[in-house]
Coordinates of C-alpha atoms in Angstrom, one line a residue:
Chain A
X1 CA -99.6 100.0 -45.2
X2 CA -100.0 99.3 -48.9
X3 CA -103.3 100.6 -50.2
X4 CA -105.1 99.6 -53.4
X5 CA -108.3 101.4 -53.9
X6 CA -111.0 100.8 -56.4
X7 CA -113.4 103.5 -57.6
X8 CA -116.6 101.7 -56.7
X9 CA -117.7 98.9 -54.4
X10 CA -120.9 98.2 -56.2
X11 CA -121.9 99.2 -59.8
X12 CA -125.0 98.5 -61.8
X13 CA -124.9 99.1 -65.5
X14 CA -127.1 98.3 -68.5
X15 CA -126.2 96.1 -71.5
X16 CA -124.2 98.0 -74.1
X17 CA -123.0 100.7 -71.7
X18 CA -119.3 101.6 -71.6
X19 CA -117.9 100.9 -68.1
X20 CA -114.8 102.2 -66.5
X21 CA -113.3 100.6 -63.4
X22 CA -110.5 102.5 -61.8
X23 CA -107.7 101.2 -59.6
X24 CA -105.1 103.2 -57.7
X25 CA -102.2 102.0 -55.6
X26 CA -100.0 104.1 -53.4
X27 CA -96.8 102.0 -53.0
X28 CA -95.0 102.7 -56.3
X29 CA -95.5 99.1 -57.4
X30 CA -94.5 98.2 -60.9
X31 CA -97.1 95.5 -61.5
X32 CA -100.8 95.9 -61.6
X33 CA -103.5 93.3 -62.4
X34 CA -107.2 93.0 -63.1
X35 CA -109.0 89.8 -62.2
X36 CA -112.6 88.7 -62.1
X37 CA -113.8 86.2 -59.6
X38 CA -116.9 84.1 -60.1
X39 CA -118.3 81.2 -58.0
X40 CA -116.7 77.9 -58.9
X41 CA -114.2 79.5 -61.3
X42 CA -111.9 81.2 -58.9
X43 CA -109.7 84.2 -59.8
X44 CA -109.2 84.7 -63.5
X45 CA -106.7 87.2 -64.9
X46 CA -108.0 89.6 -67.4
X47 CA -105.1 92.0 -68.1
X48 CA -101.9 93.0 -66.4
X49 CA -99.3 95.7 -66.7
X50 CA -95.6 95.7 -65.7
X51 CA -94.9 99.3 -66.6
X52 CA -96.6 102.5 -67.6
X53 CA -98.3 102.3 -71.0
X54 CA -97.5 98.6 -71.1
X55 CA -100.3 96.0 -71.0
X56 CA -100.5 92.3 -71.6
X57 CA -103.5 90.0 -72.0
X58 CA -104.3 87.6 -69.3
X59 CA -106.4 84.5 -69.6
X60 CA -109.7 86.1 -70.4
X61 CA -109.2 89.5 -72.2
X62 CA -112.1 89.3 -74.6
X63 CA -114.6 92.1 -74.1
X64 CA -112.1 94.2 -72.0
X65 CA -109.4 96.7 -72.5
X66 CA -107.1 98.5 -70.1
X67 CA -105.2 101.7 -69.7
X68 CA -102.1 102.6 -67.7
X69 CA -101.1 106.2 -68.3
X70 CA -99.6 106.6 -64.8
X71 CA -97.7 104.2 -62.6
X72 CA -100.2 104.3 -59.8
X73 CA -103.4 103.9 -61.9
X74 CA -104.7 101.0 -63.9
X75 CA -108.1 101.2 -65.5
X76 CA -110.3 98.4 -66.8
X77 CA -112.7 99.2 -69.6
X78 CA -115.7 97.3 -70.7
X79 CA -116.4 98.7 -74.2
X80 CA -119.9 97.4 -74.4
X81 CA -121.1 95.7 -71.2
X82 CA -122.8 92.4 -71.4
X83 CA -124.7 90.3 -68.8
X84 CA -122.0 87.7 -68.8
X85 CA -119.6 90.4 -67.4
X86 CA -121.6 90.5 -64.2
X87 CA -118.9 89.6 -61.7
X88 CA -116.6 90.7 -58.9
X89 CA -113.7 92.6 -60.3
X90 CA -110.5 92.7 -58.2
X91 CA -107.5 94.9 -58.9
X92 CA -104.1 94.0 -57.5
X93 CA -100.6 95.5 -57.4
X94 CA -97.2 94.1 -56.5
X95 CA -93.5 94.6 -56.7
X96 CA -91.6 92.3 -59.0
X97 CA -92.3 88.8 -57.9
X98 CA -88.7 87.7 -58.4
X99 CA -87.8 90.3 -55.8
X100 CA -90.1 88.5 -53.4
X101 CA -93.1 90.7 -54.1
X102 CA -96.7 89.5 -53.6
X103 CA -99.9 90.9 -54.7
X104 CA -102.0 93.3 -52.7
X105 CA -105.6 93.4 -53.6
X106 CA -108.2 96.2 -53.7
X107 CA -111.6 95.7 -52.0
X108 CA -113.2 94.7 -55.3
X109 CA -116.0 96.1 -57.4
X110 CA -119.2 94.0 -57.7
X111 CA -120.5 94.8 -61.1
X112 CA -124.0 93.9 -62.2
X113 CA -125.0 94.2 -65.9
X114 CA -128.7 94.2 -66.5
Chain B
X1 CA -104.3 69.7 -66.4
X2 CA -104.8 72.9 -64.5
X3 CA -101.6 74.8 -63.6
X4 CA -102.5 75.0 -59.9
X5 CA -104.9 72.5 -58.3
X6 CA -106.4 72.4 -54.9
X7 CA -109.1 70.3 -53.2
X8 CA -112.1 72.7 -53.2
X9 CA -113.5 71.2 -50.0
X10 CA -115.4 72.4 -48.1
X11 CA -113.5 71.3 -45.1
X12 CA -115.8 71.3 -42.0
X13 CA -113.7 70.9 -38.8
X14 CA -114.4 71.4 -35.1
X15 CA -112.6 74.1 -33.1
X16 CA -109.2 72.9 -32.0
X17 CA -108.7 70.5 -34.8
X18 CA -105.7 70.3 -37.1
X19 CA -106.4 70.7 -40.8
X20 CA -104.1 70.4 -43.8
X21 CA -104.6 71.8 -47.3
X22 CA -102.7 70.5 -50.3
X23 CA -101.9 72.2 -53.6
X24 CA -100.1 70.9 -56.7
X25 CA -98.6 72.8 -59.5
X26 CA -97.7 71.7 -63.0
X27 CA -94.7 73.9 -63.9
X28 CA -91.5 72.6 -62.5
X29 CA -89.8 75.9 -63.1
X30 CA -92.1 77.8 -60.7
X31 CA -90.2 80.1 -58.6
X32 CA -92.2 81.4 -55.6
X33 CA -95.2 80.2 -53.7
X34 CA -97.7 81.8 -51.4
X35 CA -100.8 81.0 -49.4
X36 CA -103.6 83.7 -49.5
X37 CA -106.7 83.8 -47.3
X38 CA -110.0 85.2 -48.6
X39 CA -112.9 85.9 -46.3
X40 CA -116.4 85.8 -47.6
X41 CA -117.1 88.8 -49.9
X42 CA -113.6 90.3 -49.2
X43 CA -110.5 90.5 -51.2
X44 CA -107.7 87.9 -51.0
X45 CA -104.9 88.7 -48.5
X46 CA -101.5 87.3 -48.2
X47 CA -101.3 84.7 -45.4
X48 CA -97.7 83.5 -45.8
X49 CA -94.9 82.9 -48.3
X50 CA -93.8 79.3 -48.7
X51 CA -90.1 78.5 -48.6
X52 CA -88.2 75.3 -49.6
X53 CA -87.1 74.9 -46.0
X54 CA -90.7 75.2 -44.7
X55 CA -91.9 78.0 -42.6
X56 CA -94.1 78.5 -39.6
X57 CA -96.1 81.4 -38.4
X58 CA -97.8 80.7 -35.1
X59 CA -100.4 78.0 -35.7
X60 CA -99.7 78.0 -39.5
X61 CA -97.1 75.9 -41.2
X62 CA -96.3 75.9 -44.9
X63 CA -94.2 73.3 -46.7
X64 CA -92.9 73.1 -50.2
X65 CA -91.8 69.9 -52.0
X66 CA -90.3 70.9 -55.3
X67 CA -89.6 67.3 -56.4
X68 CA -93.3 66.5 -56.1
X69 CA -94.5 70.0 -57.1
X70 CA -96.6 70.1 -54.0
X71 CA -97.3 72.8 -51.4
X72 CA -99.1 72.3 -48.1
X73 CA -100.6 74.5 -45.4
X74 CA -101.2 73.1 -41.9
X75 CA -103.4 74.9 -39.4
X76 CA -103.2 73.7 -35.8
X77 CA -105.7 74.4 -33.1
X78 CA -108.3 75.8 -35.5
X79 CA -110.3 78.8 -34.4
X80 CA -113.7 80.0 -35.6
X81 CA -111.9 83.0 -37.2
X82 CA -109.9 80.7 -39.5
X83 CA -113.1 80.0 -41.5
X84 CA -112.2 81.3 -45.0
X85 CA -111.1 80.2 -48.4
X86 CA -107.4 79.4 -48.7
X87 CA -105.8 80.1 -52.1
X88 CA -102.6 78.6 -53.3
X89 CA -100.5 80.9 -55.5
X90 CA -97.6 80.1 -57.7
X91 CA -95.3 82.6 -59.5
X92 CA -93.7 81.5 -62.8
X93 CA -91.4 83.3 -65.1
X94 CA -93.7 84.1 -68.0
X95 CA -92.7 84.6 -71.6
X96 CA -90.8 87.8 -72.2
X97 CA -89.4 89.5 -69.1
X98 CA -92.3 89.4 -66.7
X99 CA -93.7 87.0 -64.2
X100 CA -96.9 85.1 -64.3
X101 CA -98.9 84.7 -61.1
X102 CA -101.4 81.8 -61.0
X103 CA -104.0 81.4 -58.3
X104 CA -105.5 78.0 -57.4
X105 CA -109.2 77.7 -57.2
X106 CA -109.1 77.8 -53.4
X107 CA -110.1 75.5 -50.5
X108 CA -113.0 76.4 -48.3
X109 CA -112.7 75.9 -44.6
X110 CA -115.4 76.1 -42.0
X111 CA -114.5 75.8 -38.3
X112 CA -117.5 74.7 -36.3
X113 CA -118.0 75.5 -32.6

C-alpha cells in the first residue's frame, strides 16, 4: 500500500512564526504536491515538484516555500505564518500522470494560526 | 470560466436511489480523468479512473464525453456509506515537461435512511 505521511495532524502556531510541514512517501513517486483545502474553495495547489531539488509554483504560492532535498520528502514552509494561512494542508504524491498515475494523499495537517 | 466545474450540491437522496454527478472541463487537450471521494475531515482517495469507453466498478459507472468535455459518475442503489464529497479530477499537459492536475470543487452527497 502506498503511504503518504505528514508530520502532524493538528498544529497551532502564532502569527509570525516559521512553520514547517513535512511530507514523506514510500513508493518512489516522482511527483509530490502541496495543497490547501478551505470550505467553499476546494483544493488549491500551492507548490509541486517533479524531481529532487525541482519545484514549481502552483496557483497560490504566495507566503509559502518548499524544499525537496530527497525524492521521498517534500516540505512546505510558511516563512512568517499569518491568520489567513489557517487551513487544512494536504500533501500528495503520484507517478507520472501520463503513465496512468494518480495522486495519493496524506491524512492532512490542520493548521491554526492565532 | 473555471478549468473544472461541478455542481456543488448538496445532493440528498434516499437509500437505494440512483444519483448522477456531472463535471465539465475547459481544456480540450486534457488527457486523463478521475473521480475521487473525500469523506468528512479525511483526505481525498481515488474512486475510479474514467476512460473514453466508459467503465464500471460495481455500483459505480463513469463516463467520458471528449466532444462535449464532460465527465459523469453514476451511483446505483445508493448506500449510507456513499455519503461523501465527490471530486472530479482532470490531468493536463502543463507548460514544460510536466503534467498539471486540476481538482474540481466537489459535489456533496448525503444518502438518507
